[in-house]
Amino acid sequence: LTVEAGCTLRDAQRAAAEAGLLFPLSMGSEETCQLGGVLSTNAGGLAVLRYGTARELVLGLEVVLPDGRILDGLSALRKNNTGYDLKQLFLGAEGTLGVITAAVLKLFPRPHSHETVLLAVTNLRAACEVLVAVRATLGDCVTSFEFVTHEALGLVLRHLPDSRAPFGGAVTHFVLLELSVRAGDTHLRSAVEALHKQLLDDGVVQDGLVATNESQRAAWWRLRERIPAAERAAGGSVKHDVSVEIGDLAQLTESAAAAVKQLVPNSRCSIYGHIGDGNLHFNVLAADGADPLLFREQHAAAISDAVHRCALALGGSFSAEHGVGQLKRGLLRQTKSPVALDLMMRLKASLDPKGLMNPGKML
Ligand code: LAC
Ligand code: ZN
């Protein structure tokens, strides 16, 4: 599918669907976000586990270079080993090397059927156990695997009045998972039900629901997608977008939560995210009733430092999907290896010697 940079993600999804195919990138902002930005930031979203980030979904790219020339790479070839893969330089470059003006996107067969499952778990360790079990039995059918703590769910229920708690009103940590199969494979429902029963019998999950209709599925996804809006409605949060290897996720949350509690004892952690990708949004809010602005003014820097330290100590990343921008420039310089940083600076200097492209960002 060839698109121009101003095409919204939703319009690209729609065009693929009209051709009986799937463009799998999806995220809360898909109605309005435009592909130029989506590709420049290597956006991830909710189906990375199965289909990868934007980087993996692009076959060709057209870029206007800082010197005005056009890199015309609008090719749809799947294989082309003729030197450096130049498009990858611009995907995720945050506009610092050139302006992406068009792209050829990779499409997939449309899934024949899907199942959406909501599982109540007691902690992140249990959620990771579910992930291992689900991938072992249902493998590539797993499209999304999201984890939400009861604190994050509680914010949505409290601040977004039209939302309702699943599991008969109990506010628990939960896993939201989405599975899909292609035509011809009709066993998904029975496989999901068998796994669901197994997880309940083994005590790995406390409760579970399989969506019976589209509106239930949409309501569950809304609970997940509206967490950032709920945090804003609660007065805002100190946000982190960290990743580690999946086996280290529980350790990361435990050490980061302990570090944050030590700094600001009554603060609240809203933790949720794409644990199938090893990526958590570890956000911290002021104590209930405390002034959120004052809280951020006084504590944001120390809290972020502590959370990032915990991720880096485990070999993780301080920005799994949200990029570097202006806010994390300093952090990039402090933590990237000198060799990697040197290569980045030299690429920038060679492509954009006058520093015209998105100045002040990333480097
Ligand atoms: C999300 C955004 C914050 O996962 O990345 O909701
Ligand atoms: Zn995210």
Coordinates of C-alpha atoms and ligand atoms in Angstrom, one line a residue:
L1 CA 0.0 0.0 0.0
T2 CA 1.6 3.3 -1.1
V3 CA 0.7 6.2 1.2
E4 CA 1.6 9.9 1.5
A5 CA 2.9 11.2 4.9
G6 CA -0.4 13.1 5.6
C7 CA -2.5 9.9 5.4
T8 CA -4.0 9.0 8.8
L9 CA -3.3 5.6 10.2
R10 CA -7.1 4.9 10.2
D11 CA -7.3 5.7 6.4
A12 CA -4.4 3.4 5.7
Q13 CA -6.1 0.6 7.7
R14 CA -9.3 1.3 5.9
A15 CA -7.7 1.1 2.4
A16 CA -6.0 -2.2 3.3
A17 CA -9.4 -3.6 4.6
E18 CA -11.1 -2.5 1.4
A19 CA -8.6 -4.6 -0.5
G20 CA -9.4 -7.5 1.8
L21 CA -6.1 -7.2 3.6
L22 CA -4.7 -6.0 6.9
F23 CA -2.4 -3.1 7.8
P24 CA -1.7 -4.2 11.4
L25 CA -0.3 -1.1 13.1
S26 CA -2.9 0.1 15.6
M27 CA -3.0 2.5 18.6
G28 CA -5.3 4.7 20.6
S29 CA -4.6 7.7 18.4
E30 CA -5.1 6.0 15.0
E31 CA -8.0 8.1 14.0
T32 CA -5.9 11.3 13.8
C33 CA -2.2 10.3 13.8
Q34 CA -0.5 10.6 10.3
L35 CA 1.9 8.2 8.8
G36 CA 4.7 10.7 8.4
G37 CA 4.8 11.0 12.2
V38 CA 4.1 7.4 12.8
L39 CA 7.0 6.3 10.7
S40 CA 9.4 9.0 11.9
T41 CA 8.8 7.9 15.5
N42 CA 8.8 4.2 14.7
A43 CA 5.5 3.9 16.5
G44 CA 4.6 0.7 18.2
G45 CA 1.1 0.4 19.5
L46 CA -1.0 -2.6 20.4
A47 CA -0.1 -5.4 18.0
V48 CA 3.7 -5.2 18.1
L49 CA 3.9 -8.7 19.6
R50 CA 2.7 -10.3 16.4
Y51 CA 3.5 -7.8 13.7
G52 CA 6.4 -5.6 14.9
T53 CA 6.8 -1.8 15.1
A54 CA 6.5 0.6 12.2
R55 CA 10.1 -0.3 11.2
E56 CA 9.0 -3.8 10.4
L57 CA 6.0 -2.7 8.4
V58 CA 7.7 -0.5 5.7
L59 CA 9.0 -1.8 2.4
G60 CA 9.9 1.5 0.8
L61 CA 10.3 5.1 1.7
E62 CA 10.4 8.5 0.0
V63 CA 12.4 11.1 1.9
V64 CA 13.3 14.8 1.3
L65 CA 16.9 15.2 2.4
P66 CA 18.2 18.3 4.1
D67 CA 20.0 19.4 0.9
G68 CA 16.7 19.3 -1.0
R69 CA 17.3 16.1 -2.9
I70 CA 14.7 13.4 -2.9
L71 CA 15.5 9.8 -1.9
D72 CA 13.1 7.9 -4.0
G73 CA 12.8 4.5 -2.4
L74 CA 9.1 3.8 -3.0
S75 CA 9.8 0.1 -3.8
A76 CA 7.6 -2.8 -2.8
L77 CA 10.3 -5.4 -3.1
R78 CA 10.4 -7.9 -0.2
K79 CA 14.0 -8.8 -0.9
N80 CA 16.7 -6.3 -2.0
N81 CA 20.2 -6.8 -0.7
T82 CA 21.9 -4.0 -2.7
G83 CA 23.8 -2.2 0.0
Y84 CA 22.7 -0.3 3.1
D85 CA 19.0 -0.4 4.0
L86 CA 18.7 3.4 3.8
K87 CA 15.0 3.6 4.8
Q88 CA 15.9 2.3 8.3
L89 CA 17.9 5.4 8.9
F90 CA 14.8 7.6 8.6
L91 CA 12.4 5.3 10.4
G92 CA 12.5 6.3 14.1
A93 CA 14.9 9.3 13.4
E94 CA 12.3 11.7 14.7
G95 CA 12.7 13.9 11.6
T96 CA 16.3 14.7 12.4
L97 CA 17.8 13.3 9.1
G98 CA 15.1 14.3 6.6
V99 CA 11.4 14.5 6.0
I100 CA 9.5 11.3 5.2
T101 CA 7.0 12.2 2.5
A102 CA 5.6 8.8 1.4
A103 CA 6.0 5.1 2.1
V104 CA 5.1 1.6 0.8
L105 CA 3.5 -0.3 3.6
K106 CA 3.6 -4.1 4.1
L107 CA 0.1 -5.7 4.2
F108 CA -1.0 -9.0 5.7
P109 CA -3.9 -11.4 5.1
R110 CA -7.0 -10.4 7.1
P111 CA -7.5 -12.7 10.1
H112 CA -10.5 -14.9 9.7
S113 CA -11.6 -14.8 13.4
H114 CA -10.4 -13.4 16.6
E115 CA -10.9 -13.9 20.3
T116 CA -10.5 -11.3 23.1
V117 CA -9.8 -12.5 26.6
L118 CA -9.6 -10.7 29.9
L119 CA -7.8 -12.4 32.8
A120 CA -7.6 -11.3 36.4
V121 CA -4.2 -11.8 37.9
T122 CA -2.7 -11.1 41.4
N123 CA 0.6 -9.6 40.1
L124 CA 2.9 -9.0 37.2
R125 CA 4.7 -12.3 37.8
A126 CA 1.5 -14.2 37.2
A127 CA 0.8 -12.1 34.1
C128 CA 4.2 -13.1 32.7
E129 CA 3.4 -16.7 33.5
V130 CA 0.2 -16.4 31.5
L131 CA 2.2 -14.9 28.6
V132 CA 4.6 -17.9 28.6
A133 CA 1.7 -20.4 28.7
V134 CA -0.3 -18.6 26.0
R135 CA 2.6 -18.3 23.6
A136 CA 3.5 -21.9 24.2
T137 CA 0.0 -23.2 23.3
L138 CA -1.3 -20.6 20.9
G139 CA 2.0 -19.3 19.5
D140 CA 1.6 -16.9 16.6
C141 CA -2.1 -16.4 17.2
V142 CA -1.3 -13.9 20.0
T143 CA -1.7 -10.4 18.6
S144 CA -1.7 -8.3 21.7
F145 CA -0.8 -9.0 25.3
E146 CA -1.5 -6.0 27.6
F147 CA -1.2 -5.8 31.4
V148 CA -3.0 -3.3 33.5
T149 CA -2.6 -2.8 37.3
H150 CA -5.6 -2.2 39.5
E151 CA -4.2 1.3 40.2
A152 CA -4.4 2.2 36.5
L153 CA -7.8 0.6 36.1
G154 CA -9.0 2.4 39.3
L155 CA -8.0 5.8 37.7
V156 CA -10.0 5.0 34.6
L157 CA -13.1 4.0 36.6
R158 CA -12.8 7.0 38.8
H159 CA -12.1 9.7 36.3
L160 CA -13.9 8.6 33.1
P161 CA -17.4 8.2 34.3
D162 CA -18.8 6.1 31.5
S163 CA -16.4 3.2 32.2
R164 CA -17.4 0.1 34.1
A165 CA -15.3 -2.5 36.0
P166 CA -15.1 -6.0 34.5
F167 CA -15.3 -9.0 36.8
G168 CA -18.5 -7.9 38.5
G169 CA -17.0 -4.7 39.8
A170 CA -13.9 -6.1 41.3
V171 CA -10.9 -3.8 40.6
T172 CA -8.0 -6.2 39.9
H173 CA -4.8 -6.3 37.9
F174 CA -5.7 -7.8 34.6
V175 CA -4.3 -9.1 31.3
L176 CA -6.0 -8.2 28.1
L177 CA -5.1 -10.5 25.3
E178 CA -6.2 -10.7 21.7
L179 CA -5.8 -13.7 19.4
S180 CA -6.5 -14.2 15.8
V181 CA -6.3 -16.9 13.1
R182 CA -6.4 -17.0 9.4
A183 CA -9.1 -18.7 7.4
G184 CA -9.2 -22.5 7.6
D185 CA -8.2 -22.6 11.3
T186 CA -11.4 -23.0 13.2
H187 CA -10.1 -24.3 16.5
L188 CA -9.3 -20.9 18.1
R189 CA -12.4 -20.8 20.3
S190 CA -11.9 -24.3 21.7
A191 CA -8.2 -23.7 22.2
V192 CA -8.8 -20.5 24.1
E193 CA -11.4 -22.1 26.3
A194 CA -9.1 -25.0 27.1
L195 CA -6.3 -22.7 28.0
H196 CA -8.6 -20.5 30.1
K197 CA -9.7 -23.5 32.1
Q198 CA -6.2 -24.7 32.6
L199 CA -5.0 -21.3 33.9
L200 CA -7.9 -21.1 36.3
D201 CA -7.4 -24.7 37.5
D202 CA -3.7 -24.0 38.0
G203 CA -4.4 -20.9 40.0
V204 CA -2.4 -18.7 37.7
V205 CA -5.4 -16.5 37.0
Q206 CA -8.1 -15.6 39.5
D207 CA -10.9 -15.0 37.0
G208 CA -11.3 -14.9 33.3
L209 CA -13.7 -13.8 30.6
V210 CA -13.9 -14.5 26.8
A211 CA -15.6 -11.7 24.9
T212 CA -18.9 -12.8 23.5
N213 CA -19.6 -9.8 21.3
E214 CA -17.9 -6.8 19.7
S215 CA -19.2 -4.2 22.1
Q216 CA -17.8 -6.2 25.1
R217 CA -14.5 -6.4 23.3
A218 CA -14.5 -2.7 22.5
A219 CA -15.4 -1.8 26.1
W220 CA -12.4 -3.8 27.4
W221 CA -10.0 -2.2 25.0
R222 CA -11.4 1.2 26.0
L223 CA -10.4 0.5 29.6
R224 CA -6.9 -0.1 28.4
E225 CA -6.6 2.7 25.8
R226 CA -8.1 5.4 28.1
I227 CA -5.5 5.1 30.9
P228 CA -3.4 8.0 29.6
A229 CA -6.6 10.2 29.5
A230 CA -7.5 9.1 33.0
E231 CA -4.1 10.1 34.3
R232 CA -4.5 13.5 32.7
A233 CA -7.9 13.9 34.3
A234 CA -6.4 12.9 37.7
G235 CA -4.0 15.9 37.3
G236 CA -1.2 14.3 35.3
S237 CA 1.6 11.9 36.0
V238 CA 5.4 11.5 35.8
K239 CA 5.6 9.2 32.8
H240 CA 8.1 6.5 31.9
D241 CA 8.2 4.2 28.9
V242 CA 10.7 1.5 29.9
S243 CA 11.6 -1.9 28.5
V244 CA 13.5 -4.9 29.7
E245 CA 13.7 -8.5 28.6
I246 CA 10.3 -10.1 29.5
G247 CA 11.9 -12.3 32.2
D248 CA 13.0 -9.1 34.0
L249 CA 9.7 -7.2 34.0
A250 CA 8.6 -8.2 37.5
Q251 CA 12.0 -7.4 38.9
L252 CA 11.9 -4.0 37.2
T253 CA 8.5 -3.1 38.6
E254 CA 9.4 -4.3 42.1
S255 CA 12.6 -2.3 42.2
A256 CA 11.2 0.8 40.6
A257 CA 8.1 0.8 42.9
A258 CA 10.3 0.4 45.9
A259 CA 12.6 3.3 44.8
V260 CA 9.6 5.6 44.1
K261 CA 8.0 4.8 47.4
Q262 CA 11.2 5.7 49.2
L263 CA 11.4 9.1 47.4
V264 CA 7.7 10.0 47.8
P265 CA 6.0 7.6 50.2
N266 CA 2.4 8.3 49.4
S267 CA 2.7 8.6 45.6
R268 CA 0.6 6.3 43.4
C269 CA 2.0 4.2 40.6
S270 CA -0.1 3.6 37.5
I271 CA 1.6 0.8 35.7
Y272 CA 0.4 -0.8 32.5
G273 CA 1.5 -1.6 29.1
H274 CA 2.7 -4.0 26.4
I275 CA 4.3 -6.7 28.5
G276 CA 4.3 -9.0 25.5
D277 CA 7.0 -6.6 24.2
G278 CA 8.7 -6.2 27.5
N279 CA 7.5 -2.6 27.6
L280 CA 5.8 -1.0 30.6
H281 CA 4.4 2.5 31.1
F282 CA 5.5 3.1 34.7
N283 CA 3.7 6.3 35.6
V284 CA 3.7 8.0 39.0
L285 CA 1.0 10.3 40.4
A286 CA 0.8 12.5 43.4
A287 CA -0.8 11.1 46.6
D288 CA -4.6 11.3 46.5
G289 CA -5.6 14.9 47.4
A290 CA -2.0 16.4 47.0
D291 CA -1.4 19.1 44.4
P292 CA -0.3 17.3 41.2
L293 CA 1.6 20.3 39.8
L294 CA 3.6 20.9 43.0
F295 CA 4.3 17.1 43.1
R296 CA 5.7 17.1 39.6
E297 CA 7.7 20.3 40.2
Q298 CA 9.3 18.9 43.4
H299 CA 9.7 15.2 42.5
A300 CA 9.5 14.5 38.8
A301 CA 13.3 14.7 38.2
A302 CA 14.2 12.4 41.1
I303 CA 11.5 9.9 40.3
S304 CA 12.4 9.7 36.7
D305 CA 16.0 9.3 37.5
A306 CA 15.2 6.4 39.9
V307 CA 12.9 4.6 37.4
H308 CA 15.3 4.9 34.5
R309 CA 18.2 3.7 36.7
C310 CA 16.2 0.5 37.5
A311 CA 15.6 -0.1 33.8
L312 CA 19.2 0.5 32.8
A313 CA 20.5 -1.6 35.6
L314 CA 18.6 -4.6 34.0
G315 CA 20.1 -3.8 30.6
G316 CA 16.8 -2.1 29.6
S317 CA 15.8 1.0 27.7
F318 CA 14.6 4.4 29.0
S319 CA 12.4 4.8 25.9
A320 CA 10.8 1.7 24.5
E321 CA 8.4 3.4 22.1
H322 CA 8.0 7.1 22.8
G323 CA 11.4 8.2 21.5
V324 CA 13.9 10.8 22.7
G325 CA 12.6 14.2 21.6
Q326 CA 13.7 17.1 23.8
L327 CA 13.0 15.6 27.2
K328 CA 15.3 12.6 27.0
R329 CA 18.2 14.1 25.0
G330 CA 20.4 14.4 28.1
L331 CA 19.6 10.9 29.1
L332 CA 20.6 9.6 25.6
R333 CA 23.9 11.3 25.9
Q334 CA 24.5 9.9 29.4
T335 CA 23.6 6.4 28.7
K336 CA 24.2 5.5 25.0
S337 CA 27.6 3.8 24.5
P338 CA 30.3 6.2 23.3
V339 CA 30.7 4.3 20.0
A340 CA 26.9 4.3 19.3
L341 CA 26.7 8.0 20.1
D342 CA 29.6 8.8 17.9
L343 CA 28.1 7.0 15.0
M344 CA 24.8 8.8 15.5
M345 CA 26.5 12.2 15.6
R346 CA 28.5 11.4 12.5
L347 CA 25.4 10.3 10.6
K348 CA 23.6 13.5 11.6
A349 CA 26.6 15.7 10.7
S350 CA 27.0 14.0 7.3
L351 CA 23.3 14.1 6.2
D352 CA 22.4 17.4 7.9
P353 CA 25.6 19.4 8.3
K354 CA 23.7 22.7 8.9
G355 CA 21.4 21.2 11.5
L356 CA 18.2 22.1 9.7
M357 CA 16.2 19.0 10.5
N358 CA 14.1 19.1 13.7
P359 CA 16.8 21.1 15.5
G360 CA 17.1 20.5 19.3
K361 CA 15.6 17.0 19.1
M362 CA 17.2 13.7 19.9
L363 CA 20.9 14.6 19.6
Ligands
LAC1 C1 -0.1 3.6 25.6 C2 0.8 4.8 25.2 C3 0.9 5.7 26.3 O1 0.4 2.5 25.5 O2 2.0 4.4 24.7 O3 -1.2 3.8 25.9
ZN2 ZN 2.3 2.3 24.9

